[in-house]
Amino acid sequence: MRAFRMGRGLTPEDVAARIGISRAALYRAEQGQIPKIETLAGIADVLDTSLASLLGAGIEYVPTAVAFFERMRQLEEASHEVVGLFGPVSYLLTSDAYDDMLAEVLREGPRAGRGPNENDGAALETLLGVLRERKAWFRAAKPAIVSLISSSDIERFLAHGAVGRYDLDEATILRRRRDARREVEHITALVADPPSNVEIGIVLEPTPATTFQIFRQADRSVLAISPFRLGEQPNVSLGVALITSAPEPMALHEEIAARLRASALQGEAALGHLRALLDRHGVQHA
């Protein structure tokens, strides 16, 4: 409920006023104290979503990047392990400098996935805030993470840098490529000396066009499939993410994750491959 509200750019006061309940009542609902079905139906109408998605029952269809990454934050905080294919690398493992680069790239790029009359700047700042919360929690809680990284994603990241549009001047592109090199060097350092809760695998075979993450929790596993990207050509503008615990898609993606994990380069092999990519595609620092 909180994620969908944030995705629509609405405050708790906005939603409460539209359906005629108190701010405190809406807060209780967002904390999981389920109100009357009529109230839930009213909230779903205001947030332009189905009652099933609002309750996280069946498949959740998430139409904005803000709502999706807020759901990621919520799912991560209930998980003991996260397995993901998210290019160019799991955001949770990126450096603090990556946040600065990402903010610059997203501000120069297309809309943040909201309606035509809404405040894109506010939506983007909300998104960046959610991302920072996710990283801060990960560093403090230290859950296990398996980050499957596509070698081809790293190559493109090094070759082009992260760009939000295609008319940037040569100096900016060069700076972005240097930023990309620093980030890949950061990942290389993690591969060389991985924290006890981190496993990184470099995938050489073709990977799915959409990213996915599996959240392993005490009583269930949850799958998130996303069109949103934070890498070389970020997309926080358009798409519909899916979140589900349904057995069939869970089993199929667990199989994909297991195959990629088994074939991925790890340890010294991954380290040598990343260093070769840096030599081949990375620009030198100023």
CSV table of C-alpha atoms in Angstrom, one decimal:
chain,number,residue,atom,x,y,z
A,1,MET,CA,0.0,0.0,0.0
A,2,ARG,CA,2.8,2.4,0.9
A,3,ALA,CA,4.7,1.5,-2.3
A,4,PHE,CA,1.7,2.1,-4.5
A,5,ARG,CA,1.0,5.4,-2.7
A,6,MET,CA,4.5,6.6,-3.2
A,7,GLY,CA,4.4,5.5,-6.8
A,8,ARG,CA,1.5,7.8,-7.4
A,9,GLY,CA,3.2,10.7,-5.7
A,10,LEU,CA,0.5,10.9,-3.0
A,11,THR,CA,1.0,11.8,0.7
A,12,PRO,CA,-0.9,9.9,3.4
A,13,GLU,CA,-3.0,13.0,3.9
A,14,ASP,CA,-3.9,13.0,0.2
A,15,VAL,CA,-5.2,9.4,0.3
A,16,ALA,CA,-6.9,9.7,3.6
A,17,ALA,CA,-8.8,12.9,2.5
A,18,ARG,CA,-9.9,11.3,-0.8
A,19,ILE,CA,-11.5,8.3,0.9
A,20,GLY,CA,-12.7,10.1,4.0
A,21,ILE,CA,-10.6,8.4,6.7
A,22,SER,CA,-8.1,9.8,9.2
A,23,ARG,CA,-4.4,9.9,8.6
A,24,ALA,CA,-4.0,7.6,11.6
A,25,ALA,CA,-6.3,5.0,10.0
A,26,LEU,CA,-4.4,5.1,6.8
A,27,TYR,CA,-1.1,4.7,8.7
A,28,ARG,CA,-2.5,1.6,10.5
A,29,ALA,CA,-3.6,0.2,7.1
A,30,GLU,CA,-0.1,0.7,5.7
A,31,GLN,CA,1.3,-1.1,8.8
A,32,GLY,CA,-0.8,-4.2,8.0
A,33,GLN,CA,-3.8,-3.6,10.3
A,34,ILE,CA,-6.4,-4.4,7.7
A,35,PRO,CA,-9.4,-2.1,7.8
A,36,LYS,CA,-12.9,-2.8,6.4
A,37,ILE,CA,-13.1,-4.1,2.9
A,38,GLU,CA,-14.9,-0.9,1.8
A,39,THR,CA,-11.9,1.1,3.0
A,40,LEU,CA,-9.5,-1.1,1.2
A,41,ALA,CA,-11.5,-0.9,-2.0
A,42,GLY,CA,-11.5,2.9,-1.7
A,43,ILE,CA,-7.7,3.0,-1.2
A,44,ALA,CA,-7.3,0.7,-4.3
A,45,ASP,CA,-9.4,3.1,-6.4
A,46,VAL,CA,-7.5,6.1,-5.3
A,47,LEU,CA,-4.2,4.4,-6.0
A,48,ASP,CA,-5.5,3.1,-9.4
A,49,THR,CA,-4.6,-0.6,-8.7
A,50,SER,CA,-6.5,-3.8,-7.9
A,51,LEU,CA,-7.4,-4.9,-4.5
A,52,ALA,CA,-5.3,-8.1,-5.1
A,53,SER,CA,-2.2,-6.1,-5.9
A,54,LEU,CA,-2.8,-3.8,-3.0
A,55,LEU,CA,-2.8,-6.8,-0.6
A,56,GLY,CA,0.1,-8.6,-2.3
A,57,ALA,CA,-2.1,-11.5,-3.2
A,58,GLY,CA,-1.4,-13.4,-6.4
A,59,ILE,CA,0.6,-11.3,-8.8
A,60,GLU,CA,1.4,-7.7,-8.0
A,61,TYR,CA,1.6,-5.4,-11.1
A,62,VAL,CA,3.8,-2.4,-10.3
A,63,PRO,CA,3.6,0.4,-12.9
A,64,THR,CA,6.2,2.9,-11.6
A,65,ALA,CA,9.8,2.7,-10.7
A,66,VAL,CA,9.2,4.5,-7.3
A,67,ALA,CA,6.7,1.9,-6.3
A,68,PHE,CA,8.8,-1.0,-7.5
A,69,PHE,CA,12.0,0.0,-5.7
A,70,GLU,CA,10.0,0.7,-2.5
A,71,ARG,CA,8.6,-2.9,-2.8
A,72,MET,CA,12.2,-4.1,-3.2
A,73,ARG,CA,13.1,-2.3,0.0
A,74,GLN,CA,10.2,-3.9,1.8
A,75,LEU,CA,11.0,-7.4,0.5
A,76,GLU,CA,14.7,-7.1,1.2
A,77,GLU,CA,14.1,-6.2,4.8
A,78,ALA,CA,12.1,-9.4,5.3
A,79,SER,CA,14.7,-11.6,3.5
A,80,HIS,CA,17.7,-13.6,4.7
A,81,GLU,CA,19.0,-14.1,1.1
A,82,VAL,CA,18.6,-12.2,-2.2
A,83,VAL,CA,19.6,-13.8,-5.5
A,84,GLY,CA,19.5,-11.5,-8.5
A,85,LEU,CA,20.3,-10.8,-12.1
A,86,PHE,CA,20.2,-7.0,-12.2
A,87,GLY,CA,22.5,-5.1,-14.5
A,88,PRO,CA,25.2,-4.0,-14.5
A,89,VAL,CA,25.4,-5.2,-10.9
A,90,SER,CA,23.1,-5.4,-7.9
A,91,TYR,CA,22.5,-1.9,-6.7
A,92,LEU,CA,23.0,-3.0,-3.1
A,93,LEU,CA,26.7,-3.7,-3.9
A,94,THR,CA,27.4,-0.4,-5.7
A,95,SER,CA,29.7,2.3,-4.2
A,96,ASP,CA,28.6,5.6,-2.8
A,97,ALA,CA,30.0,7.3,-5.9
A,98,TYR,CA,27.6,5.3,-8.0
A,99,ASP,CA,24.7,7.1,-6.2
A,100,ASP,CA,26.0,10.5,-7.3
A,101,MET,CA,26.5,9.3,-10.9
A,102,LEU,CA,23.1,7.7,-11.0
A,103,ALA,CA,21.3,10.8,-9.7
A,104,GLU,CA,23.0,12.9,-12.4
A,105,VAL,CA,22.1,10.4,-15.2
A,106,LEU,CA,18.5,10.1,-14.1
A,107,ARG,CA,18.0,13.8,-13.9
A,108,GLU,CA,19.1,14.2,-17.5
A,109,GLY,CA,17.0,11.4,-18.8
A,110,PRO,CA,13.4,10.7,-19.6
A,111,ARG,CA,10.5,11.0,-17.2
A,112,ALA,CA,10.4,9.1,-13.9
A,113,GLY,CA,7.3,7.0,-14.9
A,114,ARG,CA,4.5,9.2,-13.6
A,115,GLY,CA,1.5,10.8,-15.2
A,116,PRO,CA,1.9,13.9,-17.5
A,117,ASN,CA,0.7,16.4,-15.0
A,118,GLU,CA,2.7,15.3,-12.0
A,119,ASN,CA,5.9,16.5,-10.5
A,120,ASP,CA,8.7,14.5,-12.0
A,121,GLY,CA,11.4,16.1,-9.9
A,122,ALA,CA,9.7,15.1,-6.7
A,123,ALA,CA,9.2,11.5,-8.0
A,124,LEU,CA,12.9,11.2,-8.9
A,125,GLU,CA,14.0,12.5,-5.5
A,126,THR,CA,11.6,10.0,-3.8
A,127,LEU,CA,13.2,7.2,-5.9
A,128,LEU,CA,16.7,8.2,-5.1
A,129,GLY,CA,15.8,8.3,-1.4
A,130,VAL,CA,14.3,4.8,-1.5
A,131,LEU,CA,17.5,3.5,-3.2
A,132,ARG,CA,19.7,5.1,-0.5
A,133,GLU,CA,17.5,3.5,2.2
A,134,ARG,CA,17.9,0.1,0.6
A,135,LYS,CA,21.7,0.4,0.5
A,136,ALA,CA,22.0,1.7,4.1
A,137,TRP,CA,19.8,-1.2,5.3
A,138,PHE,CA,21.9,-3.8,3.4
A,139,ARG,CA,25.1,-2.5,4.8
A,140,ALA,CA,23.8,-2.6,8.4
A,141,ALA,CA,21.8,-5.9,8.3
A,142,LYS,CA,24.3,-7.8,6.0
A,143,PRO,CA,21.8,-10.4,4.5
A,144,ALA,CA,23.3,-12.9,2.1
A,145,ILE,CA,23.3,-11.7,-1.5
A,146,VAL,CA,24.1,-13.6,-4.7
A,147,SER,CA,24.7,-11.1,-7.5
A,148,LEU,CA,24.8,-12.6,-11.0
A,149,ILE,CA,26.5,-10.1,-13.3
A,150,SER,CA,26.3,-10.3,-17.1
A,151,SER,CA,29.7,-9.9,-18.7
A,152,SER,CA,28.1,-8.2,-21.7
A,153,ASP,CA,26.4,-5.6,-19.4
A,154,ILE,CA,29.8,-4.8,-17.9
A,155,GLU,CA,31.4,-4.5,-21.3
A,156,ARG,CA,28.7,-2.0,-22.4
A,157,PHE,CA,28.9,-0.1,-19.1
A,158,LEU,CA,32.7,0.3,-19.6
A,159,ALA,CA,32.4,1.2,-23.3
A,160,HIS,CA,29.7,3.8,-23.0
A,161,GLY,CA,29.3,4.8,-19.4
A,162,ALA,CA,25.9,5.6,-18.0
A,163,VAL,CA,23.9,8.1,-20.0
A,164,GLY,CA,20.4,9.4,-19.7
A,165,ARG,CA,20.3,10.8,-23.3
A,166,TYR,CA,22.3,10.6,-26.4
A,167,ASP,CA,23.3,14.2,-27.1
A,168,LEU,CA,25.9,14.6,-24.4
A,169,ASP,CA,29.2,16.3,-25.2
A,170,GLU,CA,32.4,14.3,-25.5
A,171,ALA,CA,33.8,15.5,-22.1
A,172,THR,CA,30.7,14.3,-20.2
A,173,ILE,CA,30.8,10.9,-22.0
A,174,LEU,CA,34.5,10.5,-21.1
A,175,ARG,CA,33.7,11.4,-17.5
A,176,ARG,CA,30.9,8.9,-17.4
A,177,ARG,CA,33.2,6.2,-18.8
A,178,ARG,CA,35.7,7.0,-16.1
A,179,ASP,CA,32.9,6.7,-13.5
A,180,ALA,CA,32.0,3.3,-15.0
A,181,ARG,CA,35.6,2.2,-14.7
A,182,ARG,CA,35.7,3.2,-11.0
A,183,GLU,CA,32.5,1.2,-10.4
A,184,VAL,CA,33.8,-1.9,-12.1
A,185,GLU,CA,37.0,-1.6,-10.2
A,186,HIS,CA,34.9,-1.4,-7.0
A,187,ILE,CA,33.1,-4.7,-8.0
A,188,THR,CA,36.5,-6.2,-8.9
A,189,ALA,CA,37.7,-5.4,-5.4
A,190,LEU,CA,34.6,-7.2,-4.0
A,191,VAL,CA,35.4,-10.2,-6.1
A,192,ALA,CA,39.0,-10.2,-4.9
A,193,ASP,CA,38.1,-9.9,-1.2
A,194,PRO,CA,34.4,-10.7,-0.9
A,195,PRO,CA,32.5,-10.0,2.4
A,196,SER,CA,31.2,-13.2,4.0
A,197,ASN,CA,27.6,-12.4,2.9
A,198,VAL,CA,28.4,-11.7,-0.7
A,199,GLU,CA,28.7,-14.0,-3.7
A,200,ILE,CA,29.4,-12.5,-7.2
A,201,GLY,CA,29.2,-14.6,-10.3
A,202,ILE,CA,30.2,-13.3,-13.8
A,203,VAL,CA,27.8,-14.8,-16.4
A,204,LEU,CA,29.2,-15.4,-19.9
A,205,GLU,CA,26.1,-16.9,-21.5
A,206,PRO,CA,23.2,-14.9,-22.8
A,207,THR,CA,20.9,-13.6,-20.1
A,208,PRO,CA,17.1,-12.7,-20.0
A,209,ALA,CA,16.1,-9.3,-21.3
A,210,THR,CA,14.3,-8.5,-18.1
A,211,THR,CA,16.0,-8.6,-14.7
A,212,PHE,CA,14.8,-10.7,-11.8
A,213,GLN,CA,15.4,-11.1,-8.1
A,214,ILE,CA,14.5,-13.9,-5.8
A,215,PHE,CA,13.9,-12.9,-2.1
A,216,ARG,CA,14.2,-15.9,0.2
A,217,GLN,CA,12.3,-15.3,3.4
A,218,ALA,CA,11.6,-17.4,6.5
A,219,ASP,CA,8.2,-18.7,5.3
A,220,ARG,CA,8.3,-18.2,1.5
A,221,SER,CA,10.2,-17.0,-1.5
A,222,VAL,CA,9.2,-14.0,-3.6
A,223,LEU,CA,10.0,-13.3,-7.2
A,224,ALA,CA,10.3,-9.8,-8.8
A,225,ILE,CA,10.7,-9.4,-12.5
A,226,SER,CA,11.5,-5.9,-13.6
A,227,PRO,CA,11.8,-3.7,-16.8
A,228,PHE,CA,13.4,-1.0,-14.7
A,229,ARG,CA,17.2,-0.5,-15.0
A,230,LEU,CA,19.8,1.5,-13.1
A,231,GLY,CA,22.8,0.8,-15.3
A,232,GLU,CA,24.3,2.0,-18.7
A,233,GLN,CA,21.0,3.1,-20.1
A,234,PRO,CA,18.7,3.5,-17.1
A,235,ASN,CA,15.0,3.1,-17.3
A,236,VAL,CA,12.8,4.5,-14.6
A,237,SER,CA,10.3,5.9,-17.0
A,238,LEU,CA,8.1,3.1,-18.5
A,239,GLY,CA,7.2,-0.5,-17.7
A,240,VAL,CA,5.3,-2.8,-15.5
A,241,ALA,CA,7.1,-5.0,-12.9
A,242,LEU,CA,5.7,-8.2,-11.6
A,243,ILE,CA,6.0,-9.5,-8.0
A,244,THR,CA,4.7,-13.0,-7.2
A,245,SER,CA,5.1,-16.1,-5.0
A,246,ALA,CA,3.2,-18.3,-7.3
A,247,PRO,CA,4.8,-21.8,-7.5
A,248,GLU,CA,5.2,-22.0,-11.3
A,249,PRO,CA,7.1,-18.7,-12.0
A,250,MET,CA,9.1,-19.2,-8.8
A,251,ALA,CA,10.2,-22.7,-9.9
A,252,LEU,CA,11.1,-21.5,-13.4
A,253,HIS,CA,13.2,-18.6,-12.2
A,254,GLU,CA,14.9,-20.7,-9.5
A,255,GLU,CA,15.9,-23.0,-12.3
A,256,ILE,CA,17.3,-20.1,-14.3
A,257,ALA,CA,19.2,-18.7,-11.3
A,258,ALA,CA,20.7,-22.1,-10.5
A,259,ARG,CA,21.9,-22.6,-14.1
A,260,LEU,CA,23.4,-19.1,-14.2
A,261,ARG,CA,25.0,-19.5,-10.8
A,262,ALA,CA,26.5,-22.9,-11.7
A,263,SER,CA,28.0,-21.7,-15.0
A,264,ALA,CA,29.2,-18.2,-13.7
A,265,LEU,CA,32.8,-17.4,-13.3
A,266,GLN,CA,33.7,-16.9,-9.6
A,267,GLY,CA,36.8,-16.3,-7.5
A,268,GLU,CA,40.1,-16.1,-9.5
A,269,ALA,CA,38.4,-16.8,-12.8
A,270,ALA,CA,35.9,-13.9,-12.3
A,271,LEU,CA,38.7,-11.7,-11.1
A,272,GLY,CA,40.8,-12.3,-14.2
A,273,HIS,CA,37.8,-11.8,-16.5
A,274,LEU,CA,36.9,-8.5,-14.9
A,275,ARG,CA,40.5,-7.2,-15.2
A,276,ALA,CA,40.6,-8.2,-18.8
A,277,LEU,CA,37.4,-6.3,-19.5
A,278,LEU,CA,38.9,-3.2,-17.7
A,279,ASP,CA,42.0,-3.5,-19.9
A,280,ARG,CA,39.9,-4.0,-23.1
A,281,HIS,CA,37.0,-1.6,-22.7
A,282,GLY,CA,37.8,0.8,-19.8
A,283,VAL,CA,39.3,4.3,-20.3
A,284,GLN,CA,42.1,5.5,-18.0
A,285,HIS,CA,41.4,7.8,-15.1
A,286,ALA,CA,42.3,11.4,-15.6
